[in-house]
Coordinates of C-alpha atoms in Angstrom, one line a residue:
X13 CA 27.3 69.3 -136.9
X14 CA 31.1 69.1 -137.6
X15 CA 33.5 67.7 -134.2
X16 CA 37.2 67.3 -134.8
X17 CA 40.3 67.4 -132.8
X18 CA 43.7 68.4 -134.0
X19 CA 46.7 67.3 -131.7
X20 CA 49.9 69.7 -132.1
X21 CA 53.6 67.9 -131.4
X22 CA 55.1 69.3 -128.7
X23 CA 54.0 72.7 -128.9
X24 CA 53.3 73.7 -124.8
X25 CA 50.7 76.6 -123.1
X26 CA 50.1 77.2 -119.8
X27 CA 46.6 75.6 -118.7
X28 CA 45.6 78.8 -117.4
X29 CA 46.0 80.8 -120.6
X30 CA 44.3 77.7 -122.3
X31 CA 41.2 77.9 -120.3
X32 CA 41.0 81.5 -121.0
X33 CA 41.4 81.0 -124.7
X34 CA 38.5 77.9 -124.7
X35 CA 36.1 80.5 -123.5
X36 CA 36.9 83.4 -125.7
X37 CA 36.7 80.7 -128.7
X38 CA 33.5 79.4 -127.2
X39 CA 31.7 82.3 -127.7
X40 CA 31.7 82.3 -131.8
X41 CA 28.4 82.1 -133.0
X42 CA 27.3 78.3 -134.6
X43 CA 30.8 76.8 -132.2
X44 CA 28.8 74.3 -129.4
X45 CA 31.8 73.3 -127.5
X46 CA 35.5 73.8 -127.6
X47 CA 38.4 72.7 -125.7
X48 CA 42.2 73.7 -125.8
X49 CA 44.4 71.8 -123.5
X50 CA 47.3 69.7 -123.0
X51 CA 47.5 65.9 -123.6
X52 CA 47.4 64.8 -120.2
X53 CA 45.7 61.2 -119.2
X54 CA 43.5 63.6 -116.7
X55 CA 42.9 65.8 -119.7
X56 CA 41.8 63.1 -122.3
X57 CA 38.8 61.8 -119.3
X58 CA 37.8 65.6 -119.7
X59 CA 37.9 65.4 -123.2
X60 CA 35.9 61.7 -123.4
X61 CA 33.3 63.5 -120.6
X62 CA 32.8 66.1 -122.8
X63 CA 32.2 64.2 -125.8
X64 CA 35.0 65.8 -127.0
X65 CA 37.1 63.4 -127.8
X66 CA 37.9 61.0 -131.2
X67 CA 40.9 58.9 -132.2
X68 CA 42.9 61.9 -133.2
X69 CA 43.4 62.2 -129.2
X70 CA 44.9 59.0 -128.9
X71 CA 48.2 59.7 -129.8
X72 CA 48.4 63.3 -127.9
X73 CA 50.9 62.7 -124.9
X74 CA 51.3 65.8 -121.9
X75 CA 53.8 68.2 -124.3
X76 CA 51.2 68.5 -126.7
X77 CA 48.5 70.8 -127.6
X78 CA 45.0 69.4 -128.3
X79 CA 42.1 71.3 -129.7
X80 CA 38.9 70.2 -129.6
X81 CA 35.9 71.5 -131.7
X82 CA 32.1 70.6 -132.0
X83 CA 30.6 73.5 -134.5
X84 CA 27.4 73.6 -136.0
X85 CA 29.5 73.9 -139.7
X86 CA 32.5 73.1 -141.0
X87 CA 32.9 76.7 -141.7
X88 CA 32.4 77.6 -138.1
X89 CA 34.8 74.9 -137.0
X90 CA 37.7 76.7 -139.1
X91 CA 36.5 80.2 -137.4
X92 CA 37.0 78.3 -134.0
X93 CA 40.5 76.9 -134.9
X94 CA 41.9 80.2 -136.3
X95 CA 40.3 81.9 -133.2
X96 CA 42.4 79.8 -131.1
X97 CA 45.4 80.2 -133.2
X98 CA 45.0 83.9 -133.3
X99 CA 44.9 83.8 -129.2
X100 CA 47.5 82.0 -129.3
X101 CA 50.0 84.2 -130.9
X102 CA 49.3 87.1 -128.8
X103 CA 52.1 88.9 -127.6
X104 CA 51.7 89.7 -123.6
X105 CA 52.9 93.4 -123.3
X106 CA 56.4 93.0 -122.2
X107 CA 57.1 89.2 -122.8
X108 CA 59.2 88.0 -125.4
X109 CA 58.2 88.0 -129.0
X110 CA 56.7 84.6 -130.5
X111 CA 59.5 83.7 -132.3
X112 CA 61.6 84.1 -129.0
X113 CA 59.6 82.0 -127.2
X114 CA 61.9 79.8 -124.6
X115 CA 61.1 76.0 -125.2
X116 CA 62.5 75.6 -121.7
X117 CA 63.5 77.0 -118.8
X118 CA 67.3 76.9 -119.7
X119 CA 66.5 78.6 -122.8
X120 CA 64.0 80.8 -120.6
X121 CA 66.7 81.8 -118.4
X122 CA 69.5 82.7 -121.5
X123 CA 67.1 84.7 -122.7
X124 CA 66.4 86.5 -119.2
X125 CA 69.4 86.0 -117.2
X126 CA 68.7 88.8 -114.5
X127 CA 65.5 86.6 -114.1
X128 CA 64.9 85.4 -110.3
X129 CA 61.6 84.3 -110.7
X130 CA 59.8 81.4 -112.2
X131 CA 56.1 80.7 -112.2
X132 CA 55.9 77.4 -113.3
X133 CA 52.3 75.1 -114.5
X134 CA 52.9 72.3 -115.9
X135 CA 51.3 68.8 -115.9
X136 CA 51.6 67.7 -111.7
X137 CA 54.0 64.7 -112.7
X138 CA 56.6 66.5 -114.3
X139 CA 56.6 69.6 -111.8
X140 CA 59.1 68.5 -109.5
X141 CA 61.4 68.2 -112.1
X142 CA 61.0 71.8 -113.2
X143 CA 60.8 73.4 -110.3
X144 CA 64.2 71.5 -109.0
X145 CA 66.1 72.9 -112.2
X146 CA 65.0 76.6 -111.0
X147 CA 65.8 76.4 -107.8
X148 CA 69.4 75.2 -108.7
X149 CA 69.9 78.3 -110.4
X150 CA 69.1 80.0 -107.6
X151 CA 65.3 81.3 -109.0
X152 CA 62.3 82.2 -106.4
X153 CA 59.2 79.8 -108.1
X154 CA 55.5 80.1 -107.9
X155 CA 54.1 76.7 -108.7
X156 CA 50.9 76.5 -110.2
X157 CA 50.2 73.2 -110.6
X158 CA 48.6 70.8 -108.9
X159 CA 48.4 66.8 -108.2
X160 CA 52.0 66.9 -106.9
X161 CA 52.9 64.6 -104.1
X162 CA 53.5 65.9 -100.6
X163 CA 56.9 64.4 -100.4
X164 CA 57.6 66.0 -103.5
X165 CA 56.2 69.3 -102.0
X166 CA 58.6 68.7 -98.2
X167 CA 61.6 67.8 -100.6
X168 CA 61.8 71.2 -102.6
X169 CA 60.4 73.3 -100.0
X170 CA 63.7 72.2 -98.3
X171 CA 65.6 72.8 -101.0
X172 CA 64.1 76.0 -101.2
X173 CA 65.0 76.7 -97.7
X174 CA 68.9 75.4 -98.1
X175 CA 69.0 78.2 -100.6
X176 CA 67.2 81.1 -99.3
X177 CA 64.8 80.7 -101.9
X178 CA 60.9 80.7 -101.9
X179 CA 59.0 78.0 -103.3
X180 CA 55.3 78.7 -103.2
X181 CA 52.8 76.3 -103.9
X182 CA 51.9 73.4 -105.4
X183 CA 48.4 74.5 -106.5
X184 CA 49.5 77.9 -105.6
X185 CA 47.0 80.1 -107.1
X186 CA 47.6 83.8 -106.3
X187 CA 50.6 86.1 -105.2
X188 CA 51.9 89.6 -105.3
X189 CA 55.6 90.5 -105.7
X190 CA 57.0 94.1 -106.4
X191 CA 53.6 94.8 -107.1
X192 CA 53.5 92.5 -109.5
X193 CA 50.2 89.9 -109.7
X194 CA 50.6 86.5 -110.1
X195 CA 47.8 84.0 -111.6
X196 CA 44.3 85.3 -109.6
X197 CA 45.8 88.2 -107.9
X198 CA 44.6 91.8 -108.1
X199 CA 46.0 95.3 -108.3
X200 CA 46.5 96.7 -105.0
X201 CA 47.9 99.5 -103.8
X202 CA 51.8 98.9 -102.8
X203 CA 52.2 99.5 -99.3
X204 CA 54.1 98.4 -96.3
X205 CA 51.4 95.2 -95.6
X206 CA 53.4 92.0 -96.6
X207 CA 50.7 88.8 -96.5
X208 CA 51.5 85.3 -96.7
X209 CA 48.9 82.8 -97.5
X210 CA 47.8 79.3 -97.8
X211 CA 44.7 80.3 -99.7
X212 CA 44.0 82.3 -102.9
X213 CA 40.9 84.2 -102.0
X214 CA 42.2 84.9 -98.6
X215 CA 44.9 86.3 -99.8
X216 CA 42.7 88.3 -102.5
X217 CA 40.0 89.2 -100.1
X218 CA 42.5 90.9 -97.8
X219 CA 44.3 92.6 -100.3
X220 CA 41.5 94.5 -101.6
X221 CA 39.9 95.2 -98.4
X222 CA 43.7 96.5 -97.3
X223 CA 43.6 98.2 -100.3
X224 CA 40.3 99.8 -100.4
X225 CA 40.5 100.8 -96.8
X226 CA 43.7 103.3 -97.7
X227 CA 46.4 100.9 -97.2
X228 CA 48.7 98.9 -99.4
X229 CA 50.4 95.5 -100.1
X230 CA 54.3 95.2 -100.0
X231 CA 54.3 91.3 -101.3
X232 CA 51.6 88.8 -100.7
X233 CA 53.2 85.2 -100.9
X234 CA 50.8 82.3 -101.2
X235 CA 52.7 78.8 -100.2
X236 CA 49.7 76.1 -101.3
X237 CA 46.9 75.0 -99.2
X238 CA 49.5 72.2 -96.9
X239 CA 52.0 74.1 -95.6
X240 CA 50.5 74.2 -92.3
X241 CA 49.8 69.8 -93.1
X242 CA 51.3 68.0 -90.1
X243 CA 53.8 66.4 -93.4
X244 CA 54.8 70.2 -94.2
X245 CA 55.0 71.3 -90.8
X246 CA 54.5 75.1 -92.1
X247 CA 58.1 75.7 -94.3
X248 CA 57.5 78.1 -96.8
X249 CA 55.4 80.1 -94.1
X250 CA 58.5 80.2 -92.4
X251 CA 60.4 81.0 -94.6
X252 CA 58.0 83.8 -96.0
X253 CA 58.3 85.1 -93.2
X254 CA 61.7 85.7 -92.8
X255 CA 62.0 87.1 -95.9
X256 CA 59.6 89.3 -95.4
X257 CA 60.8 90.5 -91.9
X258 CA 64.2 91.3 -94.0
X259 CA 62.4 93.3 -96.4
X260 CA 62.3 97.3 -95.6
X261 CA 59.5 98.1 -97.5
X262 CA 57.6 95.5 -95.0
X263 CA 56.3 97.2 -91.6
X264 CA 53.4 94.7 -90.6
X265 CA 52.3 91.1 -91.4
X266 CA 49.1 89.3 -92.5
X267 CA 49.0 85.0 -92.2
X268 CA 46.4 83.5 -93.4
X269 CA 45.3 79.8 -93.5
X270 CA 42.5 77.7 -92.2
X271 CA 43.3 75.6 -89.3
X272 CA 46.4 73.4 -89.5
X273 CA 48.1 71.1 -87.6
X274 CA 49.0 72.1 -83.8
X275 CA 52.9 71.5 -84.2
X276 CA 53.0 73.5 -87.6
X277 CA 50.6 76.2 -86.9
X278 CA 53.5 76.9 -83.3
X279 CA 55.9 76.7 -85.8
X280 CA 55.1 79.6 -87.8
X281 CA 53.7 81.5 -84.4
X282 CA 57.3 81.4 -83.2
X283 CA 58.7 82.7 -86.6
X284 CA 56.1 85.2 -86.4
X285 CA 57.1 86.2 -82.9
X286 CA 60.7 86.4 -83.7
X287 CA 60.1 88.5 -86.4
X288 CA 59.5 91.7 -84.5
X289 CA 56.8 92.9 -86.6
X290 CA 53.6 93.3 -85.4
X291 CA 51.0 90.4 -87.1
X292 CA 47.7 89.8 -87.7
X293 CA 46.7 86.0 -88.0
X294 CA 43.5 84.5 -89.6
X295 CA 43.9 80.8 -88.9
X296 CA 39.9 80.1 -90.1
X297 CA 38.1 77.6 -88.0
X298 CA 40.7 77.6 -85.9
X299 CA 38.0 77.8 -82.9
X300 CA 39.7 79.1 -79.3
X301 CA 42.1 81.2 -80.5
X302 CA 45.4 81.9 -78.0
X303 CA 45.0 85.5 -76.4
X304 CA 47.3 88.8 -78.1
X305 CA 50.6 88.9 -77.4
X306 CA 54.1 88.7 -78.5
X307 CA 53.2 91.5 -81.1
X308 CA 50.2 88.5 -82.5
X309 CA 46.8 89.6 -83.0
X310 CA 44.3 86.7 -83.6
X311 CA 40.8 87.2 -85.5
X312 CA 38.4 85.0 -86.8
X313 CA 37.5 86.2 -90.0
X314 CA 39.3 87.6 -93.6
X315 CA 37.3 91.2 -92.6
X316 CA 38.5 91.1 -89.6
X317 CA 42.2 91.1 -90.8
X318 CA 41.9 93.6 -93.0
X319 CA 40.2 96.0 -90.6
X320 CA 42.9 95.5 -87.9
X321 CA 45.8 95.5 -90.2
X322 CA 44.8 98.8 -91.3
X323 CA 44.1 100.4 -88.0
X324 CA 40.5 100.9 -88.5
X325 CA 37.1 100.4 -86.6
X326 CA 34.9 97.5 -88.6
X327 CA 31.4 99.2 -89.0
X328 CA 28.4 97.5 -87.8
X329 CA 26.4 96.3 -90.2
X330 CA 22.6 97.5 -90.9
X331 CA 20.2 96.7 -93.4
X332 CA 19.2 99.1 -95.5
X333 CA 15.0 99.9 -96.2
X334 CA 15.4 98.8 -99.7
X335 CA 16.7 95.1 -98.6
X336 CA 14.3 94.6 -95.5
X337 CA 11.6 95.4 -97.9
X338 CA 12.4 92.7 -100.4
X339 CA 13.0 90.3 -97.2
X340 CA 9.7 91.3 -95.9
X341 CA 7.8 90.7 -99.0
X342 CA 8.9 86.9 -99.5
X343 CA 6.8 84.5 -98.7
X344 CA 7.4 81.7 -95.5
X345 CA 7.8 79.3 -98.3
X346 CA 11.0 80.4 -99.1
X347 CA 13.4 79.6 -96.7
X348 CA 16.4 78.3 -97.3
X349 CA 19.7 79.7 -98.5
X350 CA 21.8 79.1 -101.2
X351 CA 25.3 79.9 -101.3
X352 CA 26.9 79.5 -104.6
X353 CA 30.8 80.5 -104.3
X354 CA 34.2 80.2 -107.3
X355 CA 36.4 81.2 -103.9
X356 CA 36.9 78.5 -101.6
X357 CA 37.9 80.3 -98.9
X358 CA 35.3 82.8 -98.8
X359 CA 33.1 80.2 -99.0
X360 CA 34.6 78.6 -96.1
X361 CA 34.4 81.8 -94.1
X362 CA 30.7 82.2 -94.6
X363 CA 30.2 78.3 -93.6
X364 CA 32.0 79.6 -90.7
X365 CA 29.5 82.7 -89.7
X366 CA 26.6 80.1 -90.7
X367 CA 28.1 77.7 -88.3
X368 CA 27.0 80.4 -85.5
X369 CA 22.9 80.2 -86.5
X370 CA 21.6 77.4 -88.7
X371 CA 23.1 74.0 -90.7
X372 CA 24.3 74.7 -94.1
X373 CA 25.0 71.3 -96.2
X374 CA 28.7 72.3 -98.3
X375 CA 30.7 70.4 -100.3
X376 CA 33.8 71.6 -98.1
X377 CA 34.5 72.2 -94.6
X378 CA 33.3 69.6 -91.9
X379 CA 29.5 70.4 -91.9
X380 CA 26.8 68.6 -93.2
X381 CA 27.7 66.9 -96.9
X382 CA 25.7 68.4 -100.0
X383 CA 24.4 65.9 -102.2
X384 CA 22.5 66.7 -105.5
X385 CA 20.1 63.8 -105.2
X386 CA 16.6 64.6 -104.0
X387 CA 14.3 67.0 -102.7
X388 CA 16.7 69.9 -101.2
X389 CA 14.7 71.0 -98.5
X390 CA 17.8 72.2 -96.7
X391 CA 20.3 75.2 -96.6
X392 CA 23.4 74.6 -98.8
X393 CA 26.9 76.8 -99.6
X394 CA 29.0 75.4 -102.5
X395 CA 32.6 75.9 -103.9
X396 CA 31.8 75.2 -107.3
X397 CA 35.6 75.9 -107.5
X398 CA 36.3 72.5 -105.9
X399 CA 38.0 69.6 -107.6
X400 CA 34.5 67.7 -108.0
X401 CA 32.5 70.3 -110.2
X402 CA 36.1 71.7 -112.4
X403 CA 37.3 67.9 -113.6
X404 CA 35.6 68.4 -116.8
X405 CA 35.0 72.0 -116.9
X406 CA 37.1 75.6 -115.9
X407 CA 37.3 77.1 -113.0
X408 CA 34.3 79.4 -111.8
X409 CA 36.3 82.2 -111.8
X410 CA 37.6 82.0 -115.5
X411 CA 34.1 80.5 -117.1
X412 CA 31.0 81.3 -115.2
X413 CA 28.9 78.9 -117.2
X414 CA 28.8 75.9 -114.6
X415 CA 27.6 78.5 -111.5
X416 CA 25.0 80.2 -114.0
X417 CA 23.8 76.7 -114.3
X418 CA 23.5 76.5 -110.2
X419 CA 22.3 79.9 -110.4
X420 CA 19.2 79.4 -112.6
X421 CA 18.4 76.1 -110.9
X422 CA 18.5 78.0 -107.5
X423 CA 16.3 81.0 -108.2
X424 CA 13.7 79.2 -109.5
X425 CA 13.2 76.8 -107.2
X426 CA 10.4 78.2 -105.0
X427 CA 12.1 77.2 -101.5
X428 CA 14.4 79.3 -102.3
X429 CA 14.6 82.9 -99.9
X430 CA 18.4 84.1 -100.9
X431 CA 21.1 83.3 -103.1
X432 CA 24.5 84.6 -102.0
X433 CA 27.3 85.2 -104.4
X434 CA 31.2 86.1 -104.9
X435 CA 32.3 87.9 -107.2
X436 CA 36.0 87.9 -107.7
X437 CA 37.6 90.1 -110.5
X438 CA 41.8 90.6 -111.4
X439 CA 43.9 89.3 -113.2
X440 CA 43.2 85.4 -114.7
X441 CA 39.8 85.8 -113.7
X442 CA 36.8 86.9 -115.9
X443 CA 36.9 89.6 -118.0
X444 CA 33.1 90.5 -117.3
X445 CA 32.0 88.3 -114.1
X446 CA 29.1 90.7 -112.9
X447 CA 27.8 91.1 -116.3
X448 CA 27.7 86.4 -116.5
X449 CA 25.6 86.6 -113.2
X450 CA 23.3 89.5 -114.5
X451 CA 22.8 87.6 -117.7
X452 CA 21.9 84.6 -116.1
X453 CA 19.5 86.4 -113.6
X454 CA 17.4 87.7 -116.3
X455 CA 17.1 84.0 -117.5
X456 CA 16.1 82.7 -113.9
X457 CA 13.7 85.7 -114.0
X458 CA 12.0 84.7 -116.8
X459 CA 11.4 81.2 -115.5
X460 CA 11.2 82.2 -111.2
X461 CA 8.0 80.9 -109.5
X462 CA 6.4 84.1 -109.0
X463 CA 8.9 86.6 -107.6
X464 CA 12.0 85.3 -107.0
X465 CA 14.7 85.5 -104.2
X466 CA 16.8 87.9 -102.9
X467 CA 20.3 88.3 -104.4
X468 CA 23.5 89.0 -102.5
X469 CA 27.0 89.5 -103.4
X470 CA 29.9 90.8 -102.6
X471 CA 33.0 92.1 -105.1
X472 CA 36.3 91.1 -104.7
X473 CA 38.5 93.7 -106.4
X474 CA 39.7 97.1 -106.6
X475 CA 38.7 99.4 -109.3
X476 CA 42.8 99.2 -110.6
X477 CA 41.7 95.8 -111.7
X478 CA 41.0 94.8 -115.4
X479 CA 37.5 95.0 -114.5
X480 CA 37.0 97.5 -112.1
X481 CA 35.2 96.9 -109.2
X482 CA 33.0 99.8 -109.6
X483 CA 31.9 98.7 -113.0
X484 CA 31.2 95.4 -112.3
X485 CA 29.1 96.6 -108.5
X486 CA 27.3 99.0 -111.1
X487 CA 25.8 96.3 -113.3
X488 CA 24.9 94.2 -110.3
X489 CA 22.8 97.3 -108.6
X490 CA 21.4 97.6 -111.7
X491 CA 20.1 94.3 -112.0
X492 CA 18.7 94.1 -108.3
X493 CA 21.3 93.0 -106.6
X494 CA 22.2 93.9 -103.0
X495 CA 26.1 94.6 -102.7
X496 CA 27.8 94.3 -99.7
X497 CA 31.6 95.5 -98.9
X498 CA 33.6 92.2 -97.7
X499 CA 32.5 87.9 -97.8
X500 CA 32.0 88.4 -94.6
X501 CA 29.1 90.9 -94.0
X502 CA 27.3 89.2 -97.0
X503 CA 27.1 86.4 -95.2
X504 CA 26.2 87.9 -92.1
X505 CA 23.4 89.8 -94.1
X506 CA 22.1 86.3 -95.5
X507 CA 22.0 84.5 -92.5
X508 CA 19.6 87.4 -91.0
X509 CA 17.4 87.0 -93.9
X510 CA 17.2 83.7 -93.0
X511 CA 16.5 84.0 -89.6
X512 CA 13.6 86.5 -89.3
X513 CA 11.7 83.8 -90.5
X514 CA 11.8 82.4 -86.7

């Protein structure tokens, strides 16, 4: 078995690109484990976790790459090292040439000075410094990174706001300008819809719904999951908001968040008030929601947003004969659910709908806690997407191997009575996320205690996506899974599962 690490000076990549290039590289046959990422103090824990790591790392410092190989042969170690290189120097259709590449953003901006938009990721202490130098020259950014400080976060939103500029983020994961996607975004339909967000897979959810309901998406602006923090008190929403009410393409509005603080969340009411457009907000577990009015139309849930914004009746949901057959033949040993999400928020909205019916342990929201230790002879919902299951891994939605893991584990335990799945496709995301969860299925198959569970899931994507949702819903079907159309109804569909057992 051959490990090395190579560190490369000052030669930076976006971390989600290099998460994406890690699991392509992965997959060579004889490679065991490899790692390309930047030489962060965060990044070198991931690396030493791993067992990854070897005194070559040592002198790796945050502008550096550092690629990290444990191959079965020296030979395959090479394959794995020109893989990533090869990765590496692909050209995305319409950027610059390699040898063009901008080592900065001033050289960024010489290079494209018509350019009024940045997206910037870069290790969370040096953000703030970027992202200032943009905003001075008058550039809209997108902030992908994370671990920035909230009074980093007020002071540039307020820059941003002196200028007329958005600033959207930190940890700002998904948006749509000019049709463009941004990070974890999908291809919609442009439209006259303009969405702002403090959540990805809100934002993604009720796009494709939008979307796939005849509609379409004039810009959806994520702003970071504080904006609506008591310390934020709701800026970029604001100001997303007036930007959008003074764009023509933009007839209606969409905010979405989960609950925020009282004085914020009036804050942006107001703006939304004032901007004469009529507005559907999801403010999730918000509770008692203020009546309609004002041109405001409150709902509780991401379906239920999409389905008023595009003027049309939400169908009641029915099970189908195949599904309350499968139900019917488990036994009353299984009973308890298991909810294994890579969206937050759709998790979240399904802990929601649980909320209604039964106790579901999560490792978000302010339920019951999930802990991994013991006998778990209770009803849990993860977001393996959450800071404590990605420190040493990628995120759910780029490498599936972490929730096929769950997945496995879950099926075969002989408790459980249905495991409930996203699956989100578009752009960043996996290039084959259906086909992860069918391959691990037919694992967890293999070793199920007599028949297993019912599976659920729901797609989230359009079929314009790189994957297309009707591909990826084809392979599940295939494989036994039972497909619903939004988060929402899967959850509701789960929770009856559950319940006919009383």
């Amino acid at each position: 078995m051959t490990m090395q690490a190579i560190v490369r000076k000052n030669q930076y990549h976006d971390s989600v690109r290099l998460m994406t290039i890690s699991r392509q590289a992965g997959s060579l046959e004889g490679v065991n484990k490899i790692l390309a990422l930047m030489g962060t103090e965060g990044n070198k824990k991931v690396l030493k976790d791993l067992g990854l790591y070897n005194e070559m790392v040592d002198s790796a410092t945050p502008n550096d790459l550092v690629v990290c190989v444990d191959a079965d042969t020296g030979d395959g170690f090479n394959s794995a090292l020109k893989k990533v290189d090869d990765l590496l120097k692909s050209r995305t259709h319409g950027g610059p040439s390699e040898d063009r590449a901008a080592r900065s953003l001033e050289e960024a901006v010489e290079q494209m000075p018509d350019a009024n938009f940045a997206l910037i990721s870069v290790p969370g202490e040096f953000a703030a410094l970027e992202v200032m130098g943009a905003l001075e020259k008058d550039i809209n950014v997108m902030l992908f990174s994370d671990n920035v400080s909230i009074e980093d976060e007020v002071f540039l939103k307020d820059l941003a706001m002196r200028k007329g500029l958005l600033m959207m983020g930190p940890d700002c994961g998904t948006a749509v300008i000019n049709g463009i996607p941004f990070a974890f975004a999908n291809m919609v339909r442009r439209g006259d819809v303009g969405i702002v967000g403090a959540s990805g897979t809100g934002i993604q959810e009720v796009s494709c719904l939008i979307h796939r309901l005849g509609g379409g998406i004039s810009h959806a602006i994520g702003v970071g999951g504080r904006d609506l923090s008591l310390e934020v008190g709701g800026r970029m929403m604001v100001t997303a908001i007036r930007k959008l009410a003074g764009d023509p393409s933009t007839k209606s509005l969409v905010l979405i968040s989960k609950s925020g603080a009282p004085d914020s969340t009036r804050r942006v009411l107001t703006e939304a008030k004032k901007s004469g457009l009529p507005t559907v907000i999801c403010l999730l577990g918000k509770g008692n929601l203020p009546g309609d009015g004002g041109g405001l139309t409150f709902v509780n849930t991401l379906e239920d947003a999409a389905y008023r914004t595009a003027g049309k009746d939400k169908p009641e949901y029915g099970a189908d004969e195949d599904l309350t057959g499968e139900i019917g033949r488990l036994s009353e040993e299984r009973k308890y659910l298991r909810g294994l999400y890579s969206g937050g928020t759709l998790c979240y909205e399904a802990l929601l709908i649980f909320k209604e019916a039964m106790k579901v342990h999560s490792n978000i929201g302010t339920g019951r806690k999930y802990t991994a230790n013991g006998p778990r002879n209770f009803h849990y919902c993860l977001d393996l997407g959450d800071d404590e299951f990605t420190r040493s891994r990628p995120h759910p939605m780029i490498d599936s191997t972490l929730r096929r893991e769950f997945f496995i584990q879950a099926y075969s335990d002989p408790k459980t009575r249905v495991v409930l799945l996203d699956v989100v496709l578009g752009y960043g995301a996996s290039a084959d996320p259906a086909g992860d969860m069918v391959a691990a299925l037919g694992k967890a198959r293999a070793h199920a205690f007599g028949e297993g569970p019912v599976v659920m899931a729901h797609v989230c994507g359009t079929d314009e996506d790189p994957q297309s949702m009707k591909d990826q819903e084809s392979k599940l079907r295939e494989a036994g899974v039972f497909l619903f159309s939004t988060n929402a109804e899967a959850a509701r569909a789960a929770m009856a599962a559950i319940i006919s057992l009383s």
